[in-house]
mmCIF file of C-alpha atoms in Angstrom:
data_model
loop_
_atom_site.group_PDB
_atom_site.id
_atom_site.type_symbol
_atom_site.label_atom_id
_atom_site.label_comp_id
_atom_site.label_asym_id
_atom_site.label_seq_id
_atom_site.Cartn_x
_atom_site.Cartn_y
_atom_site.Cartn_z
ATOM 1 C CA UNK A 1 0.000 0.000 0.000
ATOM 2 C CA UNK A 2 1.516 3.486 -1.292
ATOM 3 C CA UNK A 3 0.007 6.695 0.634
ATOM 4 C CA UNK A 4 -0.579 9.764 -1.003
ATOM 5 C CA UNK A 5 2.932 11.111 -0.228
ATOM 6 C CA UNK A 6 4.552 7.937 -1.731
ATOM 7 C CA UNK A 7 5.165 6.369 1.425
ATOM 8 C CA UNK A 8 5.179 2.610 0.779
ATOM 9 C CA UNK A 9 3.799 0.732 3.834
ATOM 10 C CA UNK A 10 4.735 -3.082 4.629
ATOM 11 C CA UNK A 11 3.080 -5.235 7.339
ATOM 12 C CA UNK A 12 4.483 -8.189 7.699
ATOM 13 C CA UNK A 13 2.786 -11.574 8.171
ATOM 14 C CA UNK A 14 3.923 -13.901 10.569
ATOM 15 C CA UNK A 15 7.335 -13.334 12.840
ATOM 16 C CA UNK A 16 10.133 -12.097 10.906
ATOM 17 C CA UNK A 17 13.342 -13.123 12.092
ATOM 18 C CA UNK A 18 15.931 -10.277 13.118
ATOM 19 C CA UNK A 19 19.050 -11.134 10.352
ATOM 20 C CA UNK A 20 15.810 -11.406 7.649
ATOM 21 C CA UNK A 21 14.607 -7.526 8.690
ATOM 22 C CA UNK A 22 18.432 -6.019 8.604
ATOM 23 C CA UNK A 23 19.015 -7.175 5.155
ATOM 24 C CA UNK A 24 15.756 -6.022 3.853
ATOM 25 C CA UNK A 25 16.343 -2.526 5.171
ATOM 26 C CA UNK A 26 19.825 -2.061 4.316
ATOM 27 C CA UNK A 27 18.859 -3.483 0.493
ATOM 28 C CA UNK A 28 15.911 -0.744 0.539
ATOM 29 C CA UNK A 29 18.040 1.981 2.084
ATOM 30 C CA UNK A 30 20.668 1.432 -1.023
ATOM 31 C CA UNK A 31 17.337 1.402 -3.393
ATOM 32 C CA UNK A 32 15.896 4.629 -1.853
ATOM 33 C CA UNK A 33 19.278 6.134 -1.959
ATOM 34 C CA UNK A 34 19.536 5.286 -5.796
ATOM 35 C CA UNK A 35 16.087 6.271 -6.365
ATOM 36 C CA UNK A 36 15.044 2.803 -7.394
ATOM 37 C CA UNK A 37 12.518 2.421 -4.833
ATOM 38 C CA UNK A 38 9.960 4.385 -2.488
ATOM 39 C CA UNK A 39 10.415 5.638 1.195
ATOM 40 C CA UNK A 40 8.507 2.411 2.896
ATOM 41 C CA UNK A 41 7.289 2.158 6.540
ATOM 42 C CA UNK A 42 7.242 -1.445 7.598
ATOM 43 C CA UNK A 43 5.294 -3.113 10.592
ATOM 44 C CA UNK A 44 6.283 -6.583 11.876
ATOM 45 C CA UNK A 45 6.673 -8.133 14.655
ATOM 46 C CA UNK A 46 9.798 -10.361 16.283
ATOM 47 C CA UNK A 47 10.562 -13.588 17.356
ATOM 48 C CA UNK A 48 11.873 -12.650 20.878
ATOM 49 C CA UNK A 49 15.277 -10.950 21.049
ATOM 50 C CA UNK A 50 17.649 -8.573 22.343
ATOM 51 C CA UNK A 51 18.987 -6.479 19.979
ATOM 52 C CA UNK A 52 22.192 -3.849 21.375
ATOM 53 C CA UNK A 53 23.117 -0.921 19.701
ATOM 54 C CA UNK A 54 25.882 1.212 19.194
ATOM 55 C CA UNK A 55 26.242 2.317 23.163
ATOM 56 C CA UNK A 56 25.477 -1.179 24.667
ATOM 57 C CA UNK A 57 26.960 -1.507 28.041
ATOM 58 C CA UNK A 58 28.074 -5.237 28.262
ATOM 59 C CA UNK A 59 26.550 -4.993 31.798
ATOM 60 C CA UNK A 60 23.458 -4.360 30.674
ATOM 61 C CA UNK A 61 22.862 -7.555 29.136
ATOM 62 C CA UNK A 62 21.810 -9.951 32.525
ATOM 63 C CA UNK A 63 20.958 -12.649 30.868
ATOM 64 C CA UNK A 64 22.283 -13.050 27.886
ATOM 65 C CA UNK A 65 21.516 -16.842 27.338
ATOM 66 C CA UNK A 66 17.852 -16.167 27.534
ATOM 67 C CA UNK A 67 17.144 -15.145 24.230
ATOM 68 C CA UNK A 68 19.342 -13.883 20.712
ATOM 69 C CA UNK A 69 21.451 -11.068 20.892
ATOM 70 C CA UNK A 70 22.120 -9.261 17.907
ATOM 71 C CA UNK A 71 23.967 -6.138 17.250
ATOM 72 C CA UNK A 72 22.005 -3.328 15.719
ATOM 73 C CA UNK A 73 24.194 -0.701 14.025
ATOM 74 C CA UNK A 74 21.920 1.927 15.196
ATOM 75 C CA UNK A 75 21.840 4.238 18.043
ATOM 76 C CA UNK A 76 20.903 3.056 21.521
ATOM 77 C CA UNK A 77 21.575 0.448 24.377
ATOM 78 C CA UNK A 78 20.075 -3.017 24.444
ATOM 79 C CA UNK A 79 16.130 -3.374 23.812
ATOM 80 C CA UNK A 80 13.802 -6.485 23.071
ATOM 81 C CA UNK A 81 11.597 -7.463 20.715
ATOM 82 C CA UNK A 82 8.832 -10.368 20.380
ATOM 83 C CA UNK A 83 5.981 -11.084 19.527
ATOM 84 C CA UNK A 84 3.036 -8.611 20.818
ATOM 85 C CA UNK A 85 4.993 -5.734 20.220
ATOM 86 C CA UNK A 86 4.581 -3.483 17.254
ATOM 87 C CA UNK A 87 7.963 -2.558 15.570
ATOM 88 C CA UNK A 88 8.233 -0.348 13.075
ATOM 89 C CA UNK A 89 11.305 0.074 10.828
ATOM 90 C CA UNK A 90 10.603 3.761 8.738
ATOM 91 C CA UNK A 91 13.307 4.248 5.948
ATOM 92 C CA UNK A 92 12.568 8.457 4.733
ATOM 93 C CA UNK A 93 15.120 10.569 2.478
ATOM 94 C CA UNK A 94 15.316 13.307 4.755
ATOM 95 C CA UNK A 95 17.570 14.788 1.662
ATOM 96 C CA UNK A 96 13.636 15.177 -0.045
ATOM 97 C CA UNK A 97 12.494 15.862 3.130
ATOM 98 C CA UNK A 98 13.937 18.117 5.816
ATOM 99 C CA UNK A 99 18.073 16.964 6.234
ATOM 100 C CA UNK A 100 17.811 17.258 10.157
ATOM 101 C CA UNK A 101 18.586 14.187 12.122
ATOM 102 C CA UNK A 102 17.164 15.673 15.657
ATOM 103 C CA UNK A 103 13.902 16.855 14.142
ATOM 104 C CA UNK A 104 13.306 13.416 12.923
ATOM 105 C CA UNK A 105 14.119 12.027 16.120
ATOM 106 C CA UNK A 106 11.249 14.179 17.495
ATOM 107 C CA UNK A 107 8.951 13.116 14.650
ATOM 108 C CA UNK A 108 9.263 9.865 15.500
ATOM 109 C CA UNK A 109 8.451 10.705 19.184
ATOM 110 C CA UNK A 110 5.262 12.999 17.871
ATOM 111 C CA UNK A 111 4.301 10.365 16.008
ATOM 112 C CA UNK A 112 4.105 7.456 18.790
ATOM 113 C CA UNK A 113 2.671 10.157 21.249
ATOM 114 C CA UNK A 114 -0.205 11.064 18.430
ATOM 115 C CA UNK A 115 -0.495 7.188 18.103
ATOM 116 C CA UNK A 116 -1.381 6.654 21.654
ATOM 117 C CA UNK A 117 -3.551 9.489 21.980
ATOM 118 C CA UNK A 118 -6.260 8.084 19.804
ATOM 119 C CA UNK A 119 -6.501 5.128 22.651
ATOM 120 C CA UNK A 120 -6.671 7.740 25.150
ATOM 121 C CA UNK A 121 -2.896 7.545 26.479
ATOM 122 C CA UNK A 122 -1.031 10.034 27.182
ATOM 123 C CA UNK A 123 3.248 9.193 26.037
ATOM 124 C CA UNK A 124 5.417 11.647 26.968
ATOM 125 C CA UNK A 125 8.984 12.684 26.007
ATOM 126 C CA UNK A 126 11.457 12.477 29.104
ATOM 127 C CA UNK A 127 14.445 14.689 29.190
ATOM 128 C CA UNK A 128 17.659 12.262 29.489
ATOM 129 C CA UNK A 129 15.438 9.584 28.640
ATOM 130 C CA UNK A 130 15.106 8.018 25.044
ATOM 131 C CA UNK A 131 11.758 6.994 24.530
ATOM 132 C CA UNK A 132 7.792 7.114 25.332
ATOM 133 C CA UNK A 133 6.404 7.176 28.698
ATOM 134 C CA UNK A 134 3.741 6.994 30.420
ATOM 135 C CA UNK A 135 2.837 8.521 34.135
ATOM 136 C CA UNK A 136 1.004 5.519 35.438
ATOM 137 C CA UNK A 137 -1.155 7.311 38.486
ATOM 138 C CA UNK A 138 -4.249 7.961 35.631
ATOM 139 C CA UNK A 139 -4.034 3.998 35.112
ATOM 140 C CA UNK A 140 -4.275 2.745 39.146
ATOM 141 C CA UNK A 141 -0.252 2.464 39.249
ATOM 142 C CA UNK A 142 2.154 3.929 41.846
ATOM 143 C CA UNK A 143 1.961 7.889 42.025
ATOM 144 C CA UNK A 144 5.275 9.133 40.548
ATOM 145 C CA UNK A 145 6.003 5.859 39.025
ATOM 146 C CA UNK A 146 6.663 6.147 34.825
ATOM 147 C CA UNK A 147 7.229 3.368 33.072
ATOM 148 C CA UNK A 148 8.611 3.290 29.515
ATOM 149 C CA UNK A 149 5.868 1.982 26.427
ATOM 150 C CA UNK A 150 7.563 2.726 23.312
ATOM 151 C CA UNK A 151 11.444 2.953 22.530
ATOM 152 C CA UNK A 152 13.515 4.508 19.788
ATOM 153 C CA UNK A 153 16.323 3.507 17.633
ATOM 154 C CA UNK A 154 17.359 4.945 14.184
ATOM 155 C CA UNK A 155 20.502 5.046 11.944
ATOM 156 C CA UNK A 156 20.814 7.413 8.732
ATOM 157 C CA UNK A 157 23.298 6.500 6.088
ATOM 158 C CA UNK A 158 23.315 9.500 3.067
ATOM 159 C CA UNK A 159 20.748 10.977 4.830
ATOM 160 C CA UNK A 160 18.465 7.638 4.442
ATOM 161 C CA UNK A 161 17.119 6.520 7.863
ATOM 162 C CA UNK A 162 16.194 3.080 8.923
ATOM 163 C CA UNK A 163 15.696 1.532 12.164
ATOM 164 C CA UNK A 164 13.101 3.081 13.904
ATOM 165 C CA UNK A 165 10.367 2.494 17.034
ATOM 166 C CA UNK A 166 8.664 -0.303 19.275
ATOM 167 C CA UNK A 167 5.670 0.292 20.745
ATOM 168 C CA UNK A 168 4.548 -2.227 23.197
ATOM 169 C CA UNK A 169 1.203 -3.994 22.332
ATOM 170 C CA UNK A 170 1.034 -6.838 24.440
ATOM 171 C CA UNK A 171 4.238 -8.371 24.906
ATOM 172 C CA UNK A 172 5.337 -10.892 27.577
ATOM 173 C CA UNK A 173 6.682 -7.912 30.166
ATOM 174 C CA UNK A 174 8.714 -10.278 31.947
ATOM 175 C CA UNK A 175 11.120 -10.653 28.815
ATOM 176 C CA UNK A 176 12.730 -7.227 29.180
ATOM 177 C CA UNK A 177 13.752 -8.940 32.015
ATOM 178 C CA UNK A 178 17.056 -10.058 31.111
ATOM 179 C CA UNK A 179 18.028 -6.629 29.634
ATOM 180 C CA UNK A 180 18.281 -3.397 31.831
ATOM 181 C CA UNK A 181 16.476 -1.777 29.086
ATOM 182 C CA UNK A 182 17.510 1.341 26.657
ATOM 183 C CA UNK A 183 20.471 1.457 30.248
ATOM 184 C CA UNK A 184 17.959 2.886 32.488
ATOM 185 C CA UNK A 185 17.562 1.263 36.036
ATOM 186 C CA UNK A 186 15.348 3.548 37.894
ATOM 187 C CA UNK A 187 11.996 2.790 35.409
ATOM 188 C CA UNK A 188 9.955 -0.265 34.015
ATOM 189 C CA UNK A 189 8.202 -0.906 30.904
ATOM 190 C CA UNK A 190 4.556 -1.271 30.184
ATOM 191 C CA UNK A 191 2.335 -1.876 27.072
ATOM 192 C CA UNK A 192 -0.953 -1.015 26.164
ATOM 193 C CA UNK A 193 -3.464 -3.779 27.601
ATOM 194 C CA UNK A 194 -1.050 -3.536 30.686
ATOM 195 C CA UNK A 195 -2.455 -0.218 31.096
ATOM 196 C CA UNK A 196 -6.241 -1.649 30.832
ATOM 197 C CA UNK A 197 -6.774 -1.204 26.547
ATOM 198 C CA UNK A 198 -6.669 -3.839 24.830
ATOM 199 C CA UNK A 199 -6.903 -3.292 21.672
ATOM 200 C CA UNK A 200 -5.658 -5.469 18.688
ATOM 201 C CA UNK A 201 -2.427 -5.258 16.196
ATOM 202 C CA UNK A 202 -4.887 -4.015 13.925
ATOM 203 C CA UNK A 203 -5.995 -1.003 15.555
ATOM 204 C CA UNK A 204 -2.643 0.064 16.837
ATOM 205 C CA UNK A 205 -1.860 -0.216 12.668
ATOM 206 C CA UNK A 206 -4.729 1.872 11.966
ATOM 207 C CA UNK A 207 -3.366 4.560 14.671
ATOM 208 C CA UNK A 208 -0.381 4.439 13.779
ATOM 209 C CA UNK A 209 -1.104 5.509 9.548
ATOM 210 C CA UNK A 210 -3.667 7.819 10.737
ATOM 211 C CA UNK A 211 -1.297 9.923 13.290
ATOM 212 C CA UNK A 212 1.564 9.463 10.402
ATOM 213 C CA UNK A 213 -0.479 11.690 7.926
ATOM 214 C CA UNK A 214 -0.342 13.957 10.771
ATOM 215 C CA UNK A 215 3.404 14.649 11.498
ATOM 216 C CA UNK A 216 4.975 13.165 8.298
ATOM 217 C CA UNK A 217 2.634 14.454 5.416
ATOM 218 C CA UNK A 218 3.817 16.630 3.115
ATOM 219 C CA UNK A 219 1.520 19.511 4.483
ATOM 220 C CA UNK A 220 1.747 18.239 7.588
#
C-alpha cells in the first residue's frame, strides 16, 4: 500500500526473524538512496530478542543466554523485541524531506505520542530519557512511578534513515527482564493492555497511519 505522499507501507505476516529484517532494510536503504525504490514504513513483529546498539553496556545484558542477541548498528543500548509488540522500521530521504537528524528524532516521538492518543494515552517525552512514557497514576499504578511503552532507535546513512520504534502492544513484560532496558535502572516498561486497553495489532496499525499523515505528510 503506497500513501498519497509515496510512502510505501509493509506489514508483515507472521514473525520475521531479526538477520531477515536487517538485510531487507539495508537493500531498501541502497534502493531509496539510488532512487530505485519508495520511502517504505514497515510493521512486523519479532521472534523474541535482544537487539544492542551502538552504546550497549556489556553490563546491561543480565541474561544473555535467555534469548538472541544481535547487534544493531543503530543508536541506543540493548532493547527487546517479540511477539506482541509493534515494531516499526521507517526508511525516509530526509535529503527530499527536511536533512535534520534531531527533528526526525522528534517526529518519530510525535508520532508514537499522536499514536497513543487516539486510545486515550497520554506518552510523553522524558528529558535524558530516550523513549515514550507513560505517568502511570491515571491507570491505578504507583503515584510518581513512569514506566517506559515505546522505545527509539534509528541510523541514517546519506541521509536515508532506517531503524526506527517499538511500541509495546502486548508483549510478555517479563522478557525485558534479562536486559536493563535502553540502560535505564530507575523505570519499568509497560504496554498497552497492561495499562487496561486492549486493543488489537490491527488497531494500533490503523493509529499508527492515521497519526503518520499527521506529522509526516507533506503539508503536515
Amino acid at each position: 500500500m503506497t500513501d498519497a505522499d509515496g510512502v510505501e507501507w509493509r506489514i508483515a505476516d507472521g514473525l520475521v526473524p531479526y538477520p531477515e529484517a536487517l538485510a531487507g532494510m539495508e537493500a531498501r536503504v541502497a534502493a531509496i538512496r539510488a532512487g530505485a525504490a519508495p520511502e517504505l514504513v514497515w510493521l512486523l513483529e519479532h521472534p523474541p530478542l535482544y537487539t544492542a546498539g551502538t552504546s550497549a553496556r556489556p553490563e546491561d545484558l543480565l541474561e544473555p543466554a535467555r534469548f538472541p542477541v544481535f547487534p544493531a548498528g543503530r543508536g541506543g543500548q540493548y532493547t527487546y523485541h517479540g511477539p506482541g509488540q509493534r515494531v516499526a522500521y521507517v526508511m525516509l530521504d530526509l535529503q527530499r524531506r527536511r536533512p535534520d537528524v534531531r527533528a526526525f528524532v522528534h517526529d518519530l516521538e510525535e508520532w508514537l505520542i499522536r499514536a497513543l492518543a487516539r486510545f486515550a494515552i497520554k506518552g510523553e517525552r522524558r528529558c535524558g530519557r530516550v523513549g515514550i512514557w507513560v505517568d502511570q497514576r491515571p491507570y491505578g499504578g504507583t503515584p510518581g512511578r513512569e514506566d517506559k511503552i515505546a522505545a527509539l532507535g534509528v541510523r541514517v546513512r546519506r541521509w536515508v534513515t532506517f531503524h526506527g520504534v517499538a511500541l509495546n502492544v502486548e508483549p510478555d513484560l517479563s522478557h525485558f527482564g534479562g536486559i536493563v532496558p535502553c540502560g535505564i535502572r530507575e523505570h519499568g516498561v509497560t504496554s498497552l493492555h497492561a495499562l487496561g486497553h486492549l486493543v488489537t495489532m490491527e488497531e494500533v496499525d490503523s493509529a499508527l497511519m492515521g497519526a503518520w499523515t499527521e506529522v509526516f505528510g507533506r503539508s503536515a
